[in-house]
mmCIF file with all atom_site columns, C-alpha atoms in Angstrom:
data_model
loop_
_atom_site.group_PDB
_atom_site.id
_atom_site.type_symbol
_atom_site.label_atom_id
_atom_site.label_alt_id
_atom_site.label_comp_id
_atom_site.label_asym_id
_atom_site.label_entity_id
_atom_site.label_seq_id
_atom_site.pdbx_PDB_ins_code
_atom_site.Cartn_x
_atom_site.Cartn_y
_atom_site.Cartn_z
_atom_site.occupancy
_atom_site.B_iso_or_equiv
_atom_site.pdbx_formal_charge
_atom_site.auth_seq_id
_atom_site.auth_comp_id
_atom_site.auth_asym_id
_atom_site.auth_atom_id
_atom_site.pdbx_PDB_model_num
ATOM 1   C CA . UNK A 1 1   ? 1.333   20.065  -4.715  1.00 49.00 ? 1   UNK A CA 1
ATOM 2   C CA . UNK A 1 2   ? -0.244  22.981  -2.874  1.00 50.00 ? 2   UNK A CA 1
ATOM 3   C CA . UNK A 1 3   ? -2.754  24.439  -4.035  1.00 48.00 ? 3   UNK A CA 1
ATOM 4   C CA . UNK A 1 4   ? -2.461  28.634  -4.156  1.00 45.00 ? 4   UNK A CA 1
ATOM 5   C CA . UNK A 1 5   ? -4.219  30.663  -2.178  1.00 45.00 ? 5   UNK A CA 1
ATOM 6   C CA . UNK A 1 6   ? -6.830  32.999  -2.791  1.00 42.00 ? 6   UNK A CA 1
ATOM 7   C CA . UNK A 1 7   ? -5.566  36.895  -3.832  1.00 41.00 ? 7   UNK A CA 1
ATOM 8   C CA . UNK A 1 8   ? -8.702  37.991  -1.701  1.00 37.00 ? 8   UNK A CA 1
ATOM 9   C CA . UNK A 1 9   ? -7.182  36.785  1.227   1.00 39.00 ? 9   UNK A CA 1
ATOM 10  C CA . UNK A 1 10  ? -4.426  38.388  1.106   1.00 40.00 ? 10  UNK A CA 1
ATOM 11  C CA . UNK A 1 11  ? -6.053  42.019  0.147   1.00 37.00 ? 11  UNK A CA 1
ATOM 12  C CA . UNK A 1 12  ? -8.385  42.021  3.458   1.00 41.00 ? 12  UNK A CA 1
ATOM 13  C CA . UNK A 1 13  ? -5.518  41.973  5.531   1.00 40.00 ? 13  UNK A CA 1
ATOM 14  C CA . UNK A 1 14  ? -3.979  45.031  3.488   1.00 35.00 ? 14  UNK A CA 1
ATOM 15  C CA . UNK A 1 15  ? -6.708  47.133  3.142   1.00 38.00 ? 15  UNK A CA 1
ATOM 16  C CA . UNK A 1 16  ? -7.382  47.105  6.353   1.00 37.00 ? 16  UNK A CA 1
ATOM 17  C CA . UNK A 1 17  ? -3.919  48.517  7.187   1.00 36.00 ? 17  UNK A CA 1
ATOM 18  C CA . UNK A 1 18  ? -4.067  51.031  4.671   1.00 36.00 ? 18  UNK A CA 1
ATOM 19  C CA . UNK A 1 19  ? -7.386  52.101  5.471   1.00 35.00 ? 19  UNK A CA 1
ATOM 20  C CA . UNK A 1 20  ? -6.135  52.307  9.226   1.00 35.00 ? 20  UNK A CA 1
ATOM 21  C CA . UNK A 1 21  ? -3.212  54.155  8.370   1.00 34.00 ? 21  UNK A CA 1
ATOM 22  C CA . UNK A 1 22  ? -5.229  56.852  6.085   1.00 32.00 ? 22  UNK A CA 1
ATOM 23  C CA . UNK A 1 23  ? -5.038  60.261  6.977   1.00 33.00 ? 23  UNK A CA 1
ATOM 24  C CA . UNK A 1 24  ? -8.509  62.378  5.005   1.00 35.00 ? 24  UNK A CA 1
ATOM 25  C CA . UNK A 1 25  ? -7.644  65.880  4.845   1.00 37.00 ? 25  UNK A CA 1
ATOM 26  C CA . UNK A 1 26  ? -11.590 67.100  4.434   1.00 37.00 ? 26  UNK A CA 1
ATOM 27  C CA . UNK A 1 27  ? -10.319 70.753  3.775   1.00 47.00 ? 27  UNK A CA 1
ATOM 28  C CA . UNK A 1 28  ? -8.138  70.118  1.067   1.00 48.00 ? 28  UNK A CA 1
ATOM 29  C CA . UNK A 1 29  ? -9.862  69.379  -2.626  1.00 46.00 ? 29  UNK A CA 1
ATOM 30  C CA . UNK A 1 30  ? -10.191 70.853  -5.860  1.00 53.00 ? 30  UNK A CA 1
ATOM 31  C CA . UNK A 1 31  ? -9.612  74.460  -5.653  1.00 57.00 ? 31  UNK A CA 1
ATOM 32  C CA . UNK A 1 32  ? -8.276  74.092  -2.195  1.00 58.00 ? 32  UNK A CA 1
ATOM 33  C CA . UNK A 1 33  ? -5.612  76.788  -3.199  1.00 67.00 ? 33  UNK A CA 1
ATOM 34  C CA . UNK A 1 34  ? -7.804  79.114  -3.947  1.00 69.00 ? 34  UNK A CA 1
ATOM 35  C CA . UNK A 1 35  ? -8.750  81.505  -1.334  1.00 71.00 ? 35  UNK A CA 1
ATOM 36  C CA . UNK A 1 36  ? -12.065 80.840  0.873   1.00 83.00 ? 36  UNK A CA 1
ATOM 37  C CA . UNK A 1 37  ? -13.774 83.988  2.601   1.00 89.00 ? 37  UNK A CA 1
ATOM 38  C CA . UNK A 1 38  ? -13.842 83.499  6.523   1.00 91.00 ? 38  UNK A CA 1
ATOM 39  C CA . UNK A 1 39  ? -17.568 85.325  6.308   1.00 92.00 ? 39  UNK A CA 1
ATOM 40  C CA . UNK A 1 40  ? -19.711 86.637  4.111   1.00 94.00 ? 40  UNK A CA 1
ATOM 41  C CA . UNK A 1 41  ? -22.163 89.238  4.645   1.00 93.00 ? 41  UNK A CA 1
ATOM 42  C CA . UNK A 1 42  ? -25.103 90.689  2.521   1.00 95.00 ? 42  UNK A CA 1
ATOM 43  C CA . UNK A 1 43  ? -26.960 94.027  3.330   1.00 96.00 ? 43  UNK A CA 1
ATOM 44  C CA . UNK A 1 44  ? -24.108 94.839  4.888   1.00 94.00 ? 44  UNK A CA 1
ATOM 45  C CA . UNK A 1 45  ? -23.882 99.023  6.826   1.00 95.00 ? 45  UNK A CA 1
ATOM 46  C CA . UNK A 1 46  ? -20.633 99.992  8.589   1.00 93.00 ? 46  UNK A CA 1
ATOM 47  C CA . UNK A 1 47  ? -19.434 103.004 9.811   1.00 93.00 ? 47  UNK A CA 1
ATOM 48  C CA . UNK A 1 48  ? -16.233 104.381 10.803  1.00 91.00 ? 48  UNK A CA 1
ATOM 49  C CA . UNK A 1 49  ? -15.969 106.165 14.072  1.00 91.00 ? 49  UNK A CA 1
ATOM 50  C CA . UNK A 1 50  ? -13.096 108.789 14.871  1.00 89.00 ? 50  UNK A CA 1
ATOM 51  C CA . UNK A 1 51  ? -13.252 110.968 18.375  1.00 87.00 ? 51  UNK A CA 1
ATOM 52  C CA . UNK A 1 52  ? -16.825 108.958 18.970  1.00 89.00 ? 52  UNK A CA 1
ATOM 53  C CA . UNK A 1 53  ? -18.428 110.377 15.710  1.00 89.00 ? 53  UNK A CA 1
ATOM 54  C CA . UNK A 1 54  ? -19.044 109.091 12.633  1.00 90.00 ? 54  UNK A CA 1
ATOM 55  C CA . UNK A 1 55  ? -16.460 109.577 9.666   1.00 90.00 ? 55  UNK A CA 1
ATOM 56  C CA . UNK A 1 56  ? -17.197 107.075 6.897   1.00 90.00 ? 56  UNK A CA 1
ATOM 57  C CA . UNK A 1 57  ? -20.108 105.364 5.868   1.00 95.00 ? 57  UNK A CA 1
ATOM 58  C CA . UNK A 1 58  ? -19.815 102.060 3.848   1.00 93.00 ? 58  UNK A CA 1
ATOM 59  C CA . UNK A 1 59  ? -22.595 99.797  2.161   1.00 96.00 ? 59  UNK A CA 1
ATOM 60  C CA . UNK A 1 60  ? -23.151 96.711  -0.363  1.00 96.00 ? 60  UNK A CA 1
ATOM 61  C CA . UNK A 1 61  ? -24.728 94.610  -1.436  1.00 97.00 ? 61  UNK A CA 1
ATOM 62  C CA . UNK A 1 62  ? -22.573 91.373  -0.726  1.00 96.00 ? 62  UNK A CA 1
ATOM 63  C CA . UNK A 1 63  ? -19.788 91.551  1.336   1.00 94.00 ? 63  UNK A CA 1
ATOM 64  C CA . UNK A 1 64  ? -16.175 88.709  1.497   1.00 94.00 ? 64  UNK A CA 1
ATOM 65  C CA . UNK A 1 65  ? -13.902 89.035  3.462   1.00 93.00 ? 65  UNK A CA 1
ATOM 66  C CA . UNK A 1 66  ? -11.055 87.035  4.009   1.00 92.00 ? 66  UNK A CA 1
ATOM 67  C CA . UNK A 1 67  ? -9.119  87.347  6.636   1.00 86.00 ? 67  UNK A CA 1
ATOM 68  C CA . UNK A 1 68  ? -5.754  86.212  6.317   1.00 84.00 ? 68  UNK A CA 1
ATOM 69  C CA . UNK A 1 69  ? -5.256  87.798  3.531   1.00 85.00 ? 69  UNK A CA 1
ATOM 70  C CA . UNK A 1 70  ? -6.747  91.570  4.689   1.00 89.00 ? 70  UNK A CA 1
ATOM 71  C CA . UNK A 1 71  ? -8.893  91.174  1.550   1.00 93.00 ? 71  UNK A CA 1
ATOM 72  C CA . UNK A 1 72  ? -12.715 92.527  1.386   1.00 93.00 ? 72  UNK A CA 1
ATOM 73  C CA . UNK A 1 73  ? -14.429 92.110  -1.994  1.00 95.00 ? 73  UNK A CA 1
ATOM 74  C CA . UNK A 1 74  ? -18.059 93.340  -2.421  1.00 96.00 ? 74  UNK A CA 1
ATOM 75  C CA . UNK A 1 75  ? -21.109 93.907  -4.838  1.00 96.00 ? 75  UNK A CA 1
ATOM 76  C CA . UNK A 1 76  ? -22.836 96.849  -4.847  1.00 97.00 ? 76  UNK A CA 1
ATOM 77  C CA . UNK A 1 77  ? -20.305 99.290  -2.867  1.00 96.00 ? 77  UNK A CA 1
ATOM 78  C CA . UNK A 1 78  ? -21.270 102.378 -1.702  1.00 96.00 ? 78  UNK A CA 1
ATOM 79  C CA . UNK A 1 79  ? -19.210 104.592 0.758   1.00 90.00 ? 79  UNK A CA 1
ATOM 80  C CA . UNK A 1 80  ? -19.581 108.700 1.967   1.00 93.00 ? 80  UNK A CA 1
ATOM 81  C CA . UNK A 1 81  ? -16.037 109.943 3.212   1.00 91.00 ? 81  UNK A CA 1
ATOM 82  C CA . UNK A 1 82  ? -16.990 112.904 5.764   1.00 91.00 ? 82  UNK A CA 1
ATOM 83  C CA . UNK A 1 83  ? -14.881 116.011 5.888   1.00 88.00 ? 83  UNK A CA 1
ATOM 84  C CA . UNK A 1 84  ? -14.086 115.112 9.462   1.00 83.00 ? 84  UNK A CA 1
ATOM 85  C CA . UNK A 1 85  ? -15.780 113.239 12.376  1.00 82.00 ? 85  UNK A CA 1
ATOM 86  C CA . UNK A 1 86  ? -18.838 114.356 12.739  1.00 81.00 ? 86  UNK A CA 1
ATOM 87  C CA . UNK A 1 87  ? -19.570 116.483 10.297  1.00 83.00 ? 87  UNK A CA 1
ATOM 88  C CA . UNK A 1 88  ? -22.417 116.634 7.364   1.00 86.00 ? 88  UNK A CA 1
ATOM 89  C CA . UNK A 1 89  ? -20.051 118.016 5.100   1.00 89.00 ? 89  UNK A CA 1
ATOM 90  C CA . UNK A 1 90  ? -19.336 115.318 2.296   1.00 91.00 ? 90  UNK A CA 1
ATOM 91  C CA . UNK A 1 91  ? -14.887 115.011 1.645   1.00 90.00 ? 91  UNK A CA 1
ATOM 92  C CA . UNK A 1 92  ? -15.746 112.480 -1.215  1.00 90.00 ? 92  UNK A CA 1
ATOM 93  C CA . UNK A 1 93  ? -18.141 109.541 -2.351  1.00 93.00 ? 93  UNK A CA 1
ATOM 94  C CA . UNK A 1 94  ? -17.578 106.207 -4.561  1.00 90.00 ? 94  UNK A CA 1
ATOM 95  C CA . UNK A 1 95  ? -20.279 103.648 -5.602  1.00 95.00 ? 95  UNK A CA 1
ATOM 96  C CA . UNK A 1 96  ? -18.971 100.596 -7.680  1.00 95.00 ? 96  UNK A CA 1
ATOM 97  C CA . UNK A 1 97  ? -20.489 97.497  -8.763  1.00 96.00 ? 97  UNK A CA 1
ATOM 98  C CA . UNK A 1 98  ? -17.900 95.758  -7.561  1.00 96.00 ? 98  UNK A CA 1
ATOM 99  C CA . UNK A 1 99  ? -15.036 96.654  -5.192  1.00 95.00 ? 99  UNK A CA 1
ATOM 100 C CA . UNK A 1 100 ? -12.060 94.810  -3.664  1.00 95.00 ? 100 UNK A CA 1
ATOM 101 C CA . UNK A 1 101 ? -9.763  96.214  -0.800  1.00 93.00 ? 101 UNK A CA 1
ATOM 102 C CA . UNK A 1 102 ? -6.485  94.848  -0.171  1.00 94.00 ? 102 UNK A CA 1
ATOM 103 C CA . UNK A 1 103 ? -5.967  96.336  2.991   1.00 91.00 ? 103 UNK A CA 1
ATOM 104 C CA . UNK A 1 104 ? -2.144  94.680  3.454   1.00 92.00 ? 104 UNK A CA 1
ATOM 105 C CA . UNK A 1 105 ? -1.052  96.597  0.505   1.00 92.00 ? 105 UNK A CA 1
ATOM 106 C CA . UNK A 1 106 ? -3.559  99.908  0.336   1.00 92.00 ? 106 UNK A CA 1
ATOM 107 C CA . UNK A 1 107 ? -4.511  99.245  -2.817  1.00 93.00 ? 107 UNK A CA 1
ATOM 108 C CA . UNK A 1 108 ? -8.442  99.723  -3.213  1.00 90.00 ? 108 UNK A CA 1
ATOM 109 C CA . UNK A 1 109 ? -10.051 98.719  -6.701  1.00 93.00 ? 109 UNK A CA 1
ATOM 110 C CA . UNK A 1 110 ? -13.583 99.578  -8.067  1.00 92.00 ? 110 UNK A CA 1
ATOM 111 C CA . UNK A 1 111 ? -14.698 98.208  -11.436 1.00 93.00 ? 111 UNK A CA 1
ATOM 112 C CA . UNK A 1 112 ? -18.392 97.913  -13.150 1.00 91.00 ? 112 UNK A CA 1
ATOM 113 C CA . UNK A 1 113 ? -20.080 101.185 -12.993 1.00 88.00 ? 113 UNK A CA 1
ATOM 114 C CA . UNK A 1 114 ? -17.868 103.476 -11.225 1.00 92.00 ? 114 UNK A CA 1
ATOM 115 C CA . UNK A 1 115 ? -18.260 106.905 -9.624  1.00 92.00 ? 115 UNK A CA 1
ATOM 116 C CA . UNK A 1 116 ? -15.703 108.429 -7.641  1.00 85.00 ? 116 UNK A CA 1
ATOM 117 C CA . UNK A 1 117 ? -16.066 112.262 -6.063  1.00 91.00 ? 117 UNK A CA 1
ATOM 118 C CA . UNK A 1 118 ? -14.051 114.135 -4.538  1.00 87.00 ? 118 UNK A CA 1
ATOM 119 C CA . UNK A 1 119 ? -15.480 117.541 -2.807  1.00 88.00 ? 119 UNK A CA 1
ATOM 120 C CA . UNK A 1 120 ? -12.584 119.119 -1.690  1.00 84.00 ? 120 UNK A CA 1
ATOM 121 C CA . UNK A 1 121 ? -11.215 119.051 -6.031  1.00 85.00 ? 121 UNK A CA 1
ATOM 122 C CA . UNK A 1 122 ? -14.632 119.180 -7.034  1.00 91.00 ? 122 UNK A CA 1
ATOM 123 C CA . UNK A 1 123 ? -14.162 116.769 -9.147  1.00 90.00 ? 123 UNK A CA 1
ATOM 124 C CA . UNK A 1 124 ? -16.521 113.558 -10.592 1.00 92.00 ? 124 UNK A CA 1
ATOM 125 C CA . UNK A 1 125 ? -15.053 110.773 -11.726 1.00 86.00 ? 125 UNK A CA 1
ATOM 126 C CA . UNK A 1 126 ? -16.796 108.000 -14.093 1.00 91.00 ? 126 UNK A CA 1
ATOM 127 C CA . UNK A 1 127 ? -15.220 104.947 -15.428 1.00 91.00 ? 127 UNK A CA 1
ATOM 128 C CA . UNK A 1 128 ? -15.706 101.245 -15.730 1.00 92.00 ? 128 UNK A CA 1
ATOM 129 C CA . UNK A 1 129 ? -12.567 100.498 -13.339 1.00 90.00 ? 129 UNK A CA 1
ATOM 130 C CA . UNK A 1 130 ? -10.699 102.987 -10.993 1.00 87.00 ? 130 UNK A CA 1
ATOM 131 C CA . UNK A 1 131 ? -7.874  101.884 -8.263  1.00 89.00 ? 131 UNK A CA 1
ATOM 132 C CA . UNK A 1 132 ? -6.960  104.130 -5.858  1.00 83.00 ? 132 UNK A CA 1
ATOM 133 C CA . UNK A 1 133 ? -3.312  103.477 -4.198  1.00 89.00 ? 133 UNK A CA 1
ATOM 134 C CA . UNK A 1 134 ? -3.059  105.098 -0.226  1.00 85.00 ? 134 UNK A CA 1
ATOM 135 C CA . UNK A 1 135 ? 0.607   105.449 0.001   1.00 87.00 ? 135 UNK A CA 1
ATOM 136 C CA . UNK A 1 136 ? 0.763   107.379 -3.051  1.00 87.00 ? 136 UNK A CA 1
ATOM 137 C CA . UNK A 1 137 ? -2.686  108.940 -3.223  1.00 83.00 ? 137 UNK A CA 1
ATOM 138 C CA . UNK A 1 138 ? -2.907  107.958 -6.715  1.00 86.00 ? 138 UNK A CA 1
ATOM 139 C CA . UNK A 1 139 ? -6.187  107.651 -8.596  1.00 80.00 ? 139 UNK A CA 1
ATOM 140 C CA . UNK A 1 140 ? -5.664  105.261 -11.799 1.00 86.00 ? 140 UNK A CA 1
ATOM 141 C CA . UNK A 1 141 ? -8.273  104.072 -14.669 1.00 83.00 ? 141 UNK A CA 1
ATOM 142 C CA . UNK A 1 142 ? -7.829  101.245 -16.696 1.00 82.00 ? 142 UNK A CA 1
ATOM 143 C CA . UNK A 1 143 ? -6.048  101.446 -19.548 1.00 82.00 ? 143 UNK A CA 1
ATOM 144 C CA . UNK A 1 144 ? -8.370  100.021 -21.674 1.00 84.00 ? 144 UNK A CA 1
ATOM 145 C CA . UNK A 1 145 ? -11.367 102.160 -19.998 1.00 85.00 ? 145 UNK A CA 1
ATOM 146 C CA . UNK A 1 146 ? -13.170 105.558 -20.898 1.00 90.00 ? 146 UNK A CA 1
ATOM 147 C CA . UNK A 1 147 ? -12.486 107.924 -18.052 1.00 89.00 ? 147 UNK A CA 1
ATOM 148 C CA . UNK A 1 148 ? -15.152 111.290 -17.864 1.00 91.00 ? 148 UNK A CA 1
ATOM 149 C CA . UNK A 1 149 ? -13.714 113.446 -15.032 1.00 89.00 ? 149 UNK A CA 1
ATOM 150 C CA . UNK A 1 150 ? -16.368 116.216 -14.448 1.00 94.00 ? 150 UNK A CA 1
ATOM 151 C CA . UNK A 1 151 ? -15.683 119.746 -12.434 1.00 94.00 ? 151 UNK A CA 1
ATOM 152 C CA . UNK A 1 152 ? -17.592 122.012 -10.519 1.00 93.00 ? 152 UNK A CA 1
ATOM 153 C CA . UNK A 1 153 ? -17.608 124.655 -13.335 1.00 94.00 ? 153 UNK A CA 1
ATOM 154 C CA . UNK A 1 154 ? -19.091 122.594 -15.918 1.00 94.00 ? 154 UNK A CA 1
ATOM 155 C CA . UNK A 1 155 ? -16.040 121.275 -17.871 1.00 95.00 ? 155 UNK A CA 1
ATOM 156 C CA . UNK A 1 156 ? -16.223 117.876 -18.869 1.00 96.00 ? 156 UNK A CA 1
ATOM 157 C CA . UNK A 1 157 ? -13.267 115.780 -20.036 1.00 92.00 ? 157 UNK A CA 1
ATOM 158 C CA . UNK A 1 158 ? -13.373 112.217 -21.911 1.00 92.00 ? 158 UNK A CA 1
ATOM 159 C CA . UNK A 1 159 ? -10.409 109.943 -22.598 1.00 89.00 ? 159 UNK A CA 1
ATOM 160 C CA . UNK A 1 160 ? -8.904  106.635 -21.944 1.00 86.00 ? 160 UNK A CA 1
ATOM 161 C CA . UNK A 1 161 ? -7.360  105.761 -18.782 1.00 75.00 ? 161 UNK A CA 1
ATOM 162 C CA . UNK A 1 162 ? -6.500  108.511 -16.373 1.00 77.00 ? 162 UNK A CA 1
ATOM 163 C CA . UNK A 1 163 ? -3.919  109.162 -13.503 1.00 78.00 ? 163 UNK A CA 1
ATOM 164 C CA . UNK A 1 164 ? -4.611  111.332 -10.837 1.00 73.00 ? 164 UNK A CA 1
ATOM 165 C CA . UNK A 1 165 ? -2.732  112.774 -7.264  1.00 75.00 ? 165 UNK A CA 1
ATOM 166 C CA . UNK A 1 166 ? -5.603  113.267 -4.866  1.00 66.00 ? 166 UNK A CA 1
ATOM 167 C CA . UNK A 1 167 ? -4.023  114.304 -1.532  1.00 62.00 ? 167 UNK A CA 1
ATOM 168 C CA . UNK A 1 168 ? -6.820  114.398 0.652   1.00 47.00 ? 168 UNK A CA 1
ATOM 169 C CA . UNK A 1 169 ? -7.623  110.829 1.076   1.00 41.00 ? 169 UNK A CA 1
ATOM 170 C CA . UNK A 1 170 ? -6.292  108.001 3.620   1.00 40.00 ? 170 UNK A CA 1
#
């Protein structure tokens, strides 16, 4: 009778196939769905030129941005709207703890410590989230959040969530 061979023998010759005939996707992994920034910045400064003048300023902290979405989130957002290119005169100002711009859809969001101004309305805003929507011009607080909106002659209003048109943005 013959004696049986070995399984060992018979798994060199197959892993060695299967190994050859691997294909390791180094990208892929846990969380691989998720989205990955293409760069991040920190101490980041930009400005917006129009007519070769300066018409926005924008700073944080920490700055994402990923690409192929048209997404930017940041820490520590700052940014100074001017009135037009150029000019020294102030059209509105935002700081935010954090702030994410979806650029594809016009949809900016601020949340943390918020503070939204607007010169031309004379209006402050204050709030732990705000979202301001392009198309629509459309200033909205969270639902859930305590709104102050401040004017120029000294009234102050408190409430939860707010909706606001402000037409001079975009």
């Amino acid at each position: 009778m013959k004696r049986p061979r070995p399984s060992w023998v018979f798994a060199i010759p197959l892993a060695t196939i299967a190994l050859s005939s691997c294909s390791f996707n180094y990208g892929a992994g846990p969380g691989a769905e998720d989205p990955y920034p293409e760069m991040i910045l920190t101490g980041v400064v930009a400005e917006r030129y129009e007519s070769a003048a300066v018409s926005l300023e924008f700073s944080a902290d920490v700055l994402e941005i990923y690409d192929e979405d048209r997404l930017w989130a940041a820490n520590g957002a700052r940014f100074t709207q001017f009135d037009a290119p150029g000019s020294s005169a102030v059209e509105s100002e935002a700081s935010a703890s954090v702030l994410i711009v979806d650029d594809k859809n016009g949809v900016y969001s601020l949340g943390g410590e918020v503070r939204f101004s607007v010169a031309s309305e004379g209006i402050v805003f204050s709030a732990p989230a705000l979202r301001w929507t392009k198309e629509t011009h459309r200033l909205v607080g969270a639902v859930d959040g305590e709104v102050t909106v401040e004017e120029n002659d000294g009234t102050v209003i408190r409430g939860w969530s707010c909706g606001a048109a402000v037409d001079r943005l975009g």
